[in-house]
CSV table of N, CA, C and O in Angstrom, one decimal:
chain,number,residue,atom,x,y,z
A,1,MET,N,218.5,68.2,159.3
A,1,MET,CA,220.1,67.9,160.1
A,1,MET,C,221.1,68.0,160.9
A,1,MET,O,221.9,67.3,161.3
A,2,ASP,N,220.8,69.2,161.7
A,2,ASP,CA,221.9,69.6,162.6
A,2,ASP,C,221.5,68.7,163.6
A,2,ASP,O,222.3,68.1,164.5
A,3,GLY,N,219.9,68.2,163.9
A,3,GLY,CA,219.8,67.1,164.5
A,3,GLY,C,220.5,65.5,164.7
A,3,GLY,O,220.9,65.4,166.0
A,4,ILE,N,220.4,65.3,163.0
A,4,ILE,CA,221.5,64.0,163.3
A,4,ILE,C,222.8,64.5,163.4
A,4,ILE,O,223.6,63.4,164.1
A,5,TYR,N,223.5,65.1,163.0
A,5,TYR,CA,225.0,65.7,163.3
A,5,TYR,C,225.4,66.1,164.6
A,5,TYR,O,225.8,65.0,165.1
A,6,LYS,N,224.2,66.3,165.6
A,6,LYS,CA,224.5,66.5,166.7
A,6,LYS,C,224.2,65.0,167.5
A,6,LYS,O,224.7,64.7,168.2
A,7,SER,N,223.3,64.4,167.4
A,7,SER,CA,222.8,63.2,167.8
A,7,SER,C,224.4,62.1,167.7
A,7,SER,O,225.3,60.9,168.5
A,8,GLY,N,224.6,62.1,166.1
A,8,GLY,CA,226.0,62.1,166.2
A,8,GLY,C,227.5,62.1,166.5
A,8,GLY,O,227.9,61.6,167.0
A,9,ASN,N,227.6,63.1,166.8
A,9,ASN,CA,227.9,63.7,167.6
A,9,ASN,C,228.5,63.0,169.4
A,9,ASN,O,229.4,62.3,169.9
A,10,ALA,N,227.2,62.7,170.1
A,10,ALA,CA,226.7,62.1,171.0
A,10,ALA,C,227.5,61.0,171.3
A,10,ALA,O,228.0,60.3,172.1
A,11,ASN,N,227.2,59.8,170.2
A,11,ASN,CA,227.7,58.7,169.7
A,11,ASN,C,228.8,58.5,169.8
A,11,ASN,O,229.6,57.5,170.6
A,12,VAL,N,229.6,59.3,169.0
A,12,VAL,CA,231.2,59.6,168.8
A,12,VAL,C,231.4,59.6,170.6
A,12,VAL,O,232.5,58.5,170.7
A,13,GLU,N,231.0,60.8,171.3
A,13,GLU,CA,231.5,60.9,172.9
A,13,GLU,C,231.2,59.6,173.8
A,13,GLU,O,232.4,59.5,174.3
A,14,ALA,N,230.0,59.0,173.4
A,14,ALA,CA,229.7,58.0,174.5
A,14,ALA,C,230.7,56.7,173.7
A,14,ALA,O,231.1,55.7,174.8
A,15,LEU,N,230.9,56.5,172.2
A,15,LEU,CA,231.6,56.0,171.9
A,15,LEU,C,233.1,55.7,172.5
A,15,LEU,O,234.2,55.1,173.5
A,16,VAL,N,234.1,57.0,172.4
A,16,VAL,CA,235.1,57.3,173.1
A,16,VAL,C,235.0,56.7,174.6
A,16,VAL,O,235.7,56.1,175.4
A,17,ASP,N,234.2,57.3,175.5
A,17,ASP,CA,234.0,57.4,176.4
A,17,ASP,C,234.0,55.8,177.4
A,17,ASP,O,234.3,55.3,178.3
A,18,ALA,N,233.5,55.2,176.5
A,18,ALA,CA,233.3,53.7,176.6
A,18,ALA,C,234.7,52.5,176.1
A,18,ALA,O,234.9,51.5,176.4
A,19,GLY,N,235.5,54.0,175.5
A,19,GLY,CA,236.9,53.0,175.4
A,19,GLY,C,237.2,52.7,174.0
A,19,GLY,O,238.2,52.1,174.0
A,20,VAL,N,236.2,52.8,173.0
A,20,VAL,CA,236.7,53.0,171.2
A,20,VAL,C,237.7,53.9,171.0
A,20,VAL,O,237.5,54.9,171.5
A,21,ARG,N,238.7,53.0,170.3
A,21,ARG,CA,239.5,53.8,169.9
A,21,ARG,C,239.4,54.7,169.0
A,21,ARG,O,238.3,53.9,167.8
A,22,ILE,N,239.9,55.9,168.9
A,22,ILE,CA,239.6,56.4,167.1
A,22,ILE,C,240.8,56.7,166.7
A,22,ILE,O,241.9,57.3,168.1
A,23,ALA,N,241.6,56.5,165.4
A,23,ALA,CA,242.7,56.6,164.9
A,23,ALA,C,242.8,57.6,163.5
A,23,ALA,O,241.8,57.5,163.2
A,24,PHE,N,243.6,58.5,163.9
A,24,PHE,CA,243.7,59.0,162.6
A,24,PHE,C,244.5,58.0,160.8
A,24,PHE,O,245.6,57.7,161.9
A,25,GLY,N,243.8,58.5,160.4
A,25,GLY,CA,244.6,57.8,158.9
A,25,GLY,C,244.1,58.4,157.8
A,25,GLY,O,243.5,59.7,158.3
A,26,THR,N,245.1,58.3,156.9
A,26,THR,CA,244.8,58.9,155.8
A,26,THR,C,244.7,57.7,154.4
A,26,THR,O,245.4,56.6,154.6
A,27,ASP,N,244.5,58.2,153.4
A,27,ASP,CA,245.0,56.8,152.2
A,27,ASP,C,246.1,57.4,151.3
A,27,ASP,O,246.6,58.7,151.2
A,28,ARG,N,246.2,56.5,150.5
A,28,ARG,CA,247.4,56.9,149.4
A,28,ARG,C,247.2,58.2,149.0
A,28,ARG,O,248.4,58.7,148.6
A,29,ALA,N,246.1,58.4,148.0
A,29,ALA,CA,245.8,59.5,147.6
A,29,ALA,C,246.1,60.8,148.1
A,29,ALA,O,246.7,61.4,147.7
A,30,ALA,N,245.8,60.3,149.6
A,30,ALA,CA,245.9,62.0,150.1
A,30,ALA,C,247.3,62.0,150.8
A,30,ALA,O,247.4,63.0,151.1
A,31,ALA,N,247.9,61.0,151.1
A,31,ALA,CA,249.2,61.2,151.3
A,31,ALA,C,250.1,62.4,150.6
A,31,ALA,O,251.1,63.1,151.2
A,32,LEU,N,249.3,62.8,149.5
A,32,LEU,CA,250.5,64.2,148.8
A,32,LEU,C,250.2,65.5,149.1
A,32,LEU,O,251.0,65.8,149.0
A,33,GLU,N,248.9,65.4,150.3
A,33,GLU,CA,248.5,66.5,150.7
A,33,GLU,C,248.4,66.1,152.1
A,33,GLU,O,247.6,66.7,152.9
A,34,VAL,N,249.3,65.7,153.2
A,34,VAL,CA,249.4,65.2,154.0
A,34,VAL,C,248.5,66.4,155.2
A,34,VAL,O,247.7,66.4,155.9
A,35,ALA,N,249.4,67.6,154.7
A,35,ALA,CA,249.3,68.6,156.0
A,35,ALA,C,247.7,69.2,156.3
A,35,ALA,O,247.4,69.0,156.9
A,36,GLY,N,247.4,69.4,155.3
A,36,GLY,CA,246.2,69.8,154.8
A,36,GLY,C,244.9,69.0,155.2
A,36,GLY,O,243.7,68.7,155.8
A,37,VAL,N,244.7,67.5,154.9
A,37,VAL,CA,244.4,66.3,155.4
A,37,VAL,C,244.4,66.1,156.9
A,37,VAL,O,243.4,66.4,157.4
A,38,ALA,N,245.7,66.2,157.4
A,38,ALA,CA,245.4,66.4,159.1
A,38,ALA,C,244.8,67.6,159.1
A,38,ALA,O,244.3,67.2,160.8
A,39,ARG,N,245.1,68.6,158.7
A,39,ARG,CA,244.9,69.7,159.6
A,39,ARG,C,242.4,69.3,159.8
A,39,ARG,O,242.1,69.8,160.3
A,40,ARG,N,242.5,68.8,158.3
A,40,ARG,CA,241.2,68.8,158.1
A,40,ARG,C,240.1,67.9,159.2
A,40,ARG,O,239.3,68.1,159.7
A,41,GLU,N,240.9,66.6,159.0
A,41,GLU,CA,240.7,65.3,160.1
A,41,GLU,C,240.8,66.2,161.7
A,41,GLU,O,239.8,65.7,162.4
A,42,ILE,N,241.6,67.2,162.2
A,42,ILE,CA,241.7,67.1,163.4
A,42,ILE,C,240.4,68.1,163.6
A,42,ILE,O,239.9,68.3,164.7
A,43,GLN,N,240.4,69.3,163.0
A,43,GLN,CA,239.1,70.0,162.8
A,43,GLN,C,237.8,69.2,162.7
A,43,GLN,O,236.6,69.9,163.8
A,44,ALA,N,237.4,68.1,162.0
A,44,ALA,CA,236.7,67.2,162.2
A,44,ALA,C,236.7,66.6,163.7
A,44,ALA,O,235.4,66.9,164.1
A,45,LEU,N,237.2,66.3,164.1
A,45,LEU,CA,237.5,65.8,165.5
A,45,LEU,C,237.1,66.5,166.9
A,45,LEU,O,236.7,66.2,167.6
A,46,LYS,N,237.7,68.0,166.7
A,46,LYS,CA,237.5,69.3,167.7
A,46,LYS,C,235.7,69.3,167.2
A,46,LYS,O,235.2,69.2,168.4
A,47,GLU,N,235.1,69.8,166.0
A,47,GLU,CA,233.8,69.9,166.0
A,47,GLU,C,233.0,68.6,166.6
A,47,GLU,O,231.9,68.9,166.9
A,48,ILE,N,233.8,67.5,166.6
A,48,ILE,CA,232.7,66.2,167.0
A,48,ILE,C,232.3,66.9,168.6
A,48,ILE,O,231.8,66.2,169.0
A,49,GLY,N,233.8,67.1,169.3
A,49,GLY,CA,233.7,67.7,170.4
A,49,GLY,C,234.6,66.8,171.5
A,49,GLY,O,234.6,66.7,172.4
A,50,LEU,N,235.7,66.3,170.8
A,50,LEU,CA,236.9,65.1,171.3
A,50,LEU,C,237.7,66.3,171.8
A,50,LEU,O,237.8,67.1,171.5
A,51,SER,N,238.0,65.7,173.2
A,51,SER,CA,239.2,66.9,174.0
A,51,SER,C,240.2,66.5,173.2
A,51,SER,O,240.5,65.8,172.3
A,52,PRO,N,241.1,67.4,173.2
A,52,PRO,CA,242.5,67.7,172.8
A,52,PRO,C,243.4,66.5,172.9
A,52,PRO,O,244.3,65.8,172.0
A,53,GLY,N,243.5,65.8,174.2
A,53,GLY,CA,243.9,65.0,174.5
A,53,GLY,C,243.3,63.3,173.8
A,53,GLY,O,244.2,63.1,173.4
A,54,THR,N,242.5,63.4,174.1
A,54,THR,CA,241.8,62.2,172.6
A,54,THR,C,242.4,62.2,171.6
A,54,THR,O,242.5,61.6,170.7
A,55,ILE,N,242.3,63.5,170.5
A,55,ILE,CA,242.3,64.0,169.5
A,55,ILE,C,244.3,63.6,169.5
A,55,ILE,O,244.8,63.2,168.5
A,56,LEU,N,244.6,64.2,170.6
A,56,LEU,CA,246.2,64.0,170.2
A,56,LEU,C,246.3,62.3,170.4
A,56,LEU,O,247.5,61.4,169.6
A,57,ARG,N,245.7,61.6,171.3
A,57,ARG,CA,245.6,59.9,171.3
A,57,ARG,C,245.7,59.3,169.9
A,57,ARG,O,246.2,58.5,169.4
A,58,SER,N,244.7,59.8,169.5
A,58,SER,CA,244.1,59.3,168.2
A,58,SER,C,245.3,59.3,166.8
A,58,SER,O,245.3,58.5,166.6
A,59,LEU,N,245.9,60.5,167.2
A,59,LEU,CA,247.1,60.6,166.2
A,59,LEU,C,248.4,59.8,166.5
A,59,LEU,O,249.2,59.7,165.4
A,60,THR,N,248.6,59.6,167.7
A,60,THR,CA,249.8,59.3,167.9
A,60,THR,C,249.6,57.0,168.4
A,60,THR,O,249.7,56.5,167.6
A,61,HIS,N,249.1,57.3,169.8
A,61,HIS,CA,248.9,55.8,170.4
A,61,HIS,C,247.9,55.1,169.7
A,61,HIS,O,248.5,53.8,169.1
A,62,ASP,N,246.8,55.4,169.3
A,62,ASP,CA,245.7,54.8,168.8
A,62,ASP,C,246.1,54.5,167.1
A,62,ASP,O,245.8,53.6,167.0
A,63,ALA,N,246.7,55.3,166.8
A,63,ALA,CA,247.1,55.1,165.3
A,63,ALA,C,248.2,53.9,165.1
A,63,ALA,O,248.1,52.9,164.4
A,64,ALA,N,249.4,53.9,165.9
A,64,ALA,CA,250.1,53.0,166.1
A,64,ALA,C,249.5,51.4,166.6
A,64,ALA,O,250.1,50.6,166.5
A,65,PHE,N,248.6,51.4,167.2
A,65,PHE,CA,247.6,50.2,167.9
A,65,PHE,C,247.2,49.8,166.5
A,65,PHE,O,247.2,48.6,166.4
A,66,PHE,N,246.6,50.7,165.8
A,66,PHE,CA,245.6,50.1,164.8
A,66,PHE,C,246.4,49.4,163.3
A,66,PHE,O,246.8,48.4,162.9
A,67,LEU,N,248.0,49.9,163.9
A,67,LEU,CA,249.2,49.4,162.7
A,67,LEU,C,249.4,48.2,163.2
A,67,LEU,O,250.4,47.7,162.4
A,68,GLY,N,249.2,47.8,164.8
A,68,GLY,CA,250.0,46.8,165.3
A,68,GLY,C,251.7,47.2,165.2
A,68,GLY,O,252.0,46.4,165.9
A,69,ARG,N,251.7,48.1,165.7
A,69,ARG,CA,252.8,48.8,166.1
A,69,ARG,C,253.2,49.6,167.5
A,69,ARG,O,254.3,50.6,167.7
A,70,GLU,N,252.0,49.2,168.0
A,70,GLU,CA,252.3,50.0,169.0
A,70,GLU,C,253.1,49.4,170.8
A,70,GLU,O,253.5,50.4,171.3
A,71,LYS,N,253.9,48.4,170.2
A,71,LYS,CA,255.3,48.1,170.8
A,71,LYS,C,256.3,48.6,170.7
A,71,LYS,O,257.6,48.9,171.0
A,72,GLU,N,256.5,49.4,169.5
A,72,GLU,CA,257.9,50.3,169.2
A,72,GLU,C,257.3,51.8,168.7
A,72,GLU,O,258.2,52.9,168.5
A,73,LEU,N,256.0,52.1,168.7
A,73,LEU,CA,255.4,53.8,168.1
A,73,LEU,C,254.4,54.1,169.0
A,73,LEU,O,253.8,53.0,169.7
A,74,GLY,N,254.4,55.3,169.2
A,74,GLY,CA,253.1,55.8,169.2
A,74,GLY,C,253.1,56.4,170.8
A,74,GLY,O,252.1,57.3,171.1
A,75,THR,N,253.9,56.0,171.9
A,75,THR,CA,254.1,56.9,172.8
A,75,THR,C,255.9,56.8,173.0
A,75,THR,O,256.9,56.2,172.5
A,76,VAL,N,256.2,58.1,174.4
A,76,VAL,CA,257.3,58.3,174.0
A,76,VAL,C,257.9,57.3,175.3
A,76,VAL,O,257.2,57.5,176.9
A,77,GLU,N,258.6,56.3,175.8
A,77,GLU,CA,258.9,55.2,176.5
A,77,GLU,C,260.0,54.9,176.5
A,77,GLU,O,259.9,54.2,175.2
A,78,PRO,N,260.9,54.2,177.4
A,78,PRO,CA,261.8,53.3,176.9
A,78,PRO,C,261.6,52.2,176.3
A,78,PRO,O,260.7,51.5,176.6
A,79,GLY,N,262.6,51.9,175.3
A,79,GLY,CA,262.5,50.6,174.2
A,79,GLY,C,261.5,50.6,173.3
A,79,GLY,O,261.6,49.7,172.4
A,80,LYS,N,260.9,52.4,173.1
A,80,LYS,CA,260.3,52.2,171.5
A,80,LYS,C,261.1,53.5,171.4
A,80,LYS,O,262.2,53.9,171.4
A,81,ARG,N,260.7,53.2,169.3
A,81,ARG,CA,261.3,54.3,168.3
A,81,ARG,C,261.4,55.7,169.1
A,81,ARG,O,260.6,56.2,169.4
A,82,ALA,N,262.7,56.5,169.1
A,82,ALA,CA,262.4,58.1,169.8
A,82,ALA,C,262.1,58.8,168.5
A,82,ALA,O,263.2,59.2,167.8
A,83,ASP,N,261.0,58.5,167.9
A,83,ASP,CA,260.2,59.4,166.7
A,83,ASP,C,259.1,60.1,167.5
A,83,ASP,O,258.7,59.7,167.9
A,84,PHE,N,260.0,61.4,167.2
A,84,PHE,CA,258.4,62.5,168.2
A,84,PHE,C,259.0,63.8,167.5
A,84,PHE,O,259.7,64.2,166.9
A,85,VAL,N,258.2,65.0,167.8
A,85,VAL,CA,258.5,66.4,167.1
A,85,VAL,C,258.5,67.1,168.6
A,85,VAL,O,258.0,66.5,169.8
A,86,VAL,N,258.9,68.5,169.0
A,86,VAL,CA,259.2,69.3,169.8
A,86,VAL,C,258.8,70.4,169.0
A,86,VAL,O,258.8,70.8,168.2
A,87,LEU,N,257.3,70.7,169.9
A,87,LEU,CA,256.7,72.0,169.5
A,87,LEU,C,256.6,73.3,170.1
A,87,LEU,O,257.4,73.3,171.2
A,88,GLU,N,256.2,74.5,169.6
A,88,GLU,CA,256.3,75.5,170.5
A,88,GLU,C,255.4,75.8,171.9
A,88,GLU,O,255.9,76.7,172.8
A,89,ALA,N,254.7,75.4,171.5
A,89,ALA,CA,253.2,75.1,172.8
A,89,ALA,C,253.1,74.2,173.1
A,89,ALA,O,253.0,73.2,172.4
A,90,ASN,N,251.9,74.0,174.0
A,90,ASN,CA,251.5,72.7,174.4
A,90,ASN,C,250.3,72.6,173.9
A,90,ASN,O,249.4,73.1,173.6
A,91,PRO,N,250.1,71.2,172.8
A,91,PRO,CA,249.0,70.9,172.2
A,91,PRO,C,247.8,70.5,172.8
A,91,PRO,O,246.3,71.0,172.4
A,92,LEU,N,247.8,70.5,174.4
A,92,LEU,CA,246.7,69.7,175.3
A,92,LEU,C,246.0,71.7,175.2
A,92,LEU,O,245.1,71.3,175.4
A,93,ASP,N,247.1,72.6,175.1
A,93,ASP,CA,245.7,74.0,175.4
A,93,ASP,C,245.2,74.8,174.0
A,93,ASP,O,244.5,75.2,173.9
A,94,ASP,N,246.0,74.0,173.0
A,94,ASP,CA,245.6,74.5,171.7
A,94,ASP,C,246.2,73.7,170.5
A,94,ASP,O,247.7,73.9,170.0
A,95,LEU,N,245.3,73.0,169.6
A,95,LEU,CA,245.5,71.9,169.1
A,95,LEU,C,246.4,72.6,167.8
A,95,LEU,O,247.3,71.9,167.1
A,96,ALA,N,246.0,73.7,167.6
A,96,ALA,CA,247.2,74.7,166.4
A,96,ALA,C,248.6,74.4,166.3
A,96,ALA,O,249.3,75.0,165.5
A,97,ALA,N,249.2,74.2,167.8
A,97,ALA,CA,250.2,74.3,168.3
A,97,ALA,C,251.3,73.2,167.7
A,97,ALA,O,252.4,73.2,167.0
A,98,LEU,N,250.4,71.9,167.1
A,98,LEU,CA,250.6,71.2,166.0
A,98,LEU,C,251.7,71.2,164.7
A,98,LEU,O,252.4,70.9,164.0
A,99,GLU,N,250.9,72.6,164.3
A,99,GLU,CA,251.9,73.2,163.3
A,99,GLU,C,252.9,74.2,163.4
A,99,GLU,O,253.2,74.4,162.7
A,100,LYS,N,253.2,73.9,164.8
A,100,LYS,CA,254.4,75.2,164.9
A,100,LYS,C,255.7,73.5,165.3
A,100,LYS,O,255.8,74.1,167.1
A,101,ILE,N,256.0,73.4,164.6
A,101,ILE,CA,257.0,71.9,164.6
A,101,ILE,C,258.4,72.8,165.2
A,101,ILE,O,258.9,73.7,164.2
A,102,VAL,N,259.2,73.0,166.0
A,102,VAL,CA,260.6,73.3,166.6
A,102,VAL,C,261.6,72.0,166.3
A,102,VAL,O,262.6,72.6,165.5
A,103,MET,N,261.4,71.1,166.2
A,103,MET,CA,262.3,70.2,165.7
A,103,MET,C,261.7,68.8,165.8
A,103,MET,O,260.5,68.1,166.3
A,104,VAL,N,262.6,68.0,165.2
A,104,VAL,CA,261.6,66.5,164.3
A,104,VAL,C,263.2,65.6,164.6
A,104,VAL,O,264.0,65.8,164.6
A,105,ILE,N,262.4,64.5,165.5
A,105,ILE,CA,263.4,63.6,166.2
A,105,ILE,C,263.2,62.3,165.5
A,105,ILE,O,262.2,61.5,165.6
A,106,LYS,N,264.3,61.7,164.7
A,106,LYS,CA,263.6,60.7,163.9
A,106,LYS,C,264.8,59.2,164.3
A,106,LYS,O,266.0,59.7,164.0
A,107,ASP,N,264.4,58.1,165.1
A,107,ASP,CA,265.6,57.2,165.7
A,107,ASP,C,266.2,58.1,166.4
A,107,ASP,O,267.3,57.5,166.2
A,108,GLY,N,265.8,58.9,167.4
A,108,GLY,CA,266.7,59.4,168.4
A,108,GLY,C,268.3,60.5,167.6
A,108,GLY,O,268.4,61.0,168.4
A,109,GLN,N,267.6,61.3,166.2
A,109,GLN,CA,268.2,61.8,165.5
A,109,GLN,C,267.9,63.0,165.1
A,109,GLN,O,266.3,63.0,164.8
A,110,ILE,N,267.8,64.7,165.6
A,110,ILE,CA,267.3,65.3,165.1
A,110,ILE,C,267.5,65.8,163.3
A,110,ILE,O,268.6,65.2,162.9
A,111,VAL,N,266.2,65.2,162.6
A,111,VAL,CA,266.1,65.8,161.4
A,111,VAL,C,266.1,67.3,160.7
A,111,VAL,O,265.6,67.3,159.6
A,112,VAL,N,265.0,67.9,162.0
A,112,VAL,CA,264.6,68.9,161.5
A,112,VAL,C,265.1,69.9,162.8
A,112,VAL,O,264.4,69.3,163.8
A,113,ASP,N,265.3,71.0,162.5
A,113,ASP,CA,265.5,71.7,163.8
A,113,ASP,C,266.0,73.1,163.5
A,113,ASP,O,266.4,74.0,162.7
A,114,ARG,N,264.6,74.1,163.7
A,114,ARG,CA,264.2,75.2,163.1
A,114,ARG,C,264.2,75.9,164.7
A,114,ARG,O,264.0,77.6,164.9
A,115,ARG,N,265.4,75.5,165.7
A,115,ARG,CA,265.8,76.8,167.2
A,115,ARG,C,266.1,77.8,166.3
A,115,ARG,O,267.0,77.7,165.5
């Protein structure tokens, strides 16, 4: 089984290197436990060997792309909705930083402030 798993990892890496988008998503039943689902999804992507940057892109830009909303969501830039989180640390250094949210901004307004 290990050999199949390892070759599957190589296939995913090759697909990502070729420009195939991978997006985070969940179903309606799992939505009740989003934090746990997200944690498991991120862990699975890490185990496959994807970089933190690729994983972050799957959670943001690529998820918005698959929803057909990349013109309004998924990246921070002029003209897009101001929906984002402020974290204690850089998730590119450690994806665990995604669980250490300091602030949530929605439509340009602070809706959670843990400073």
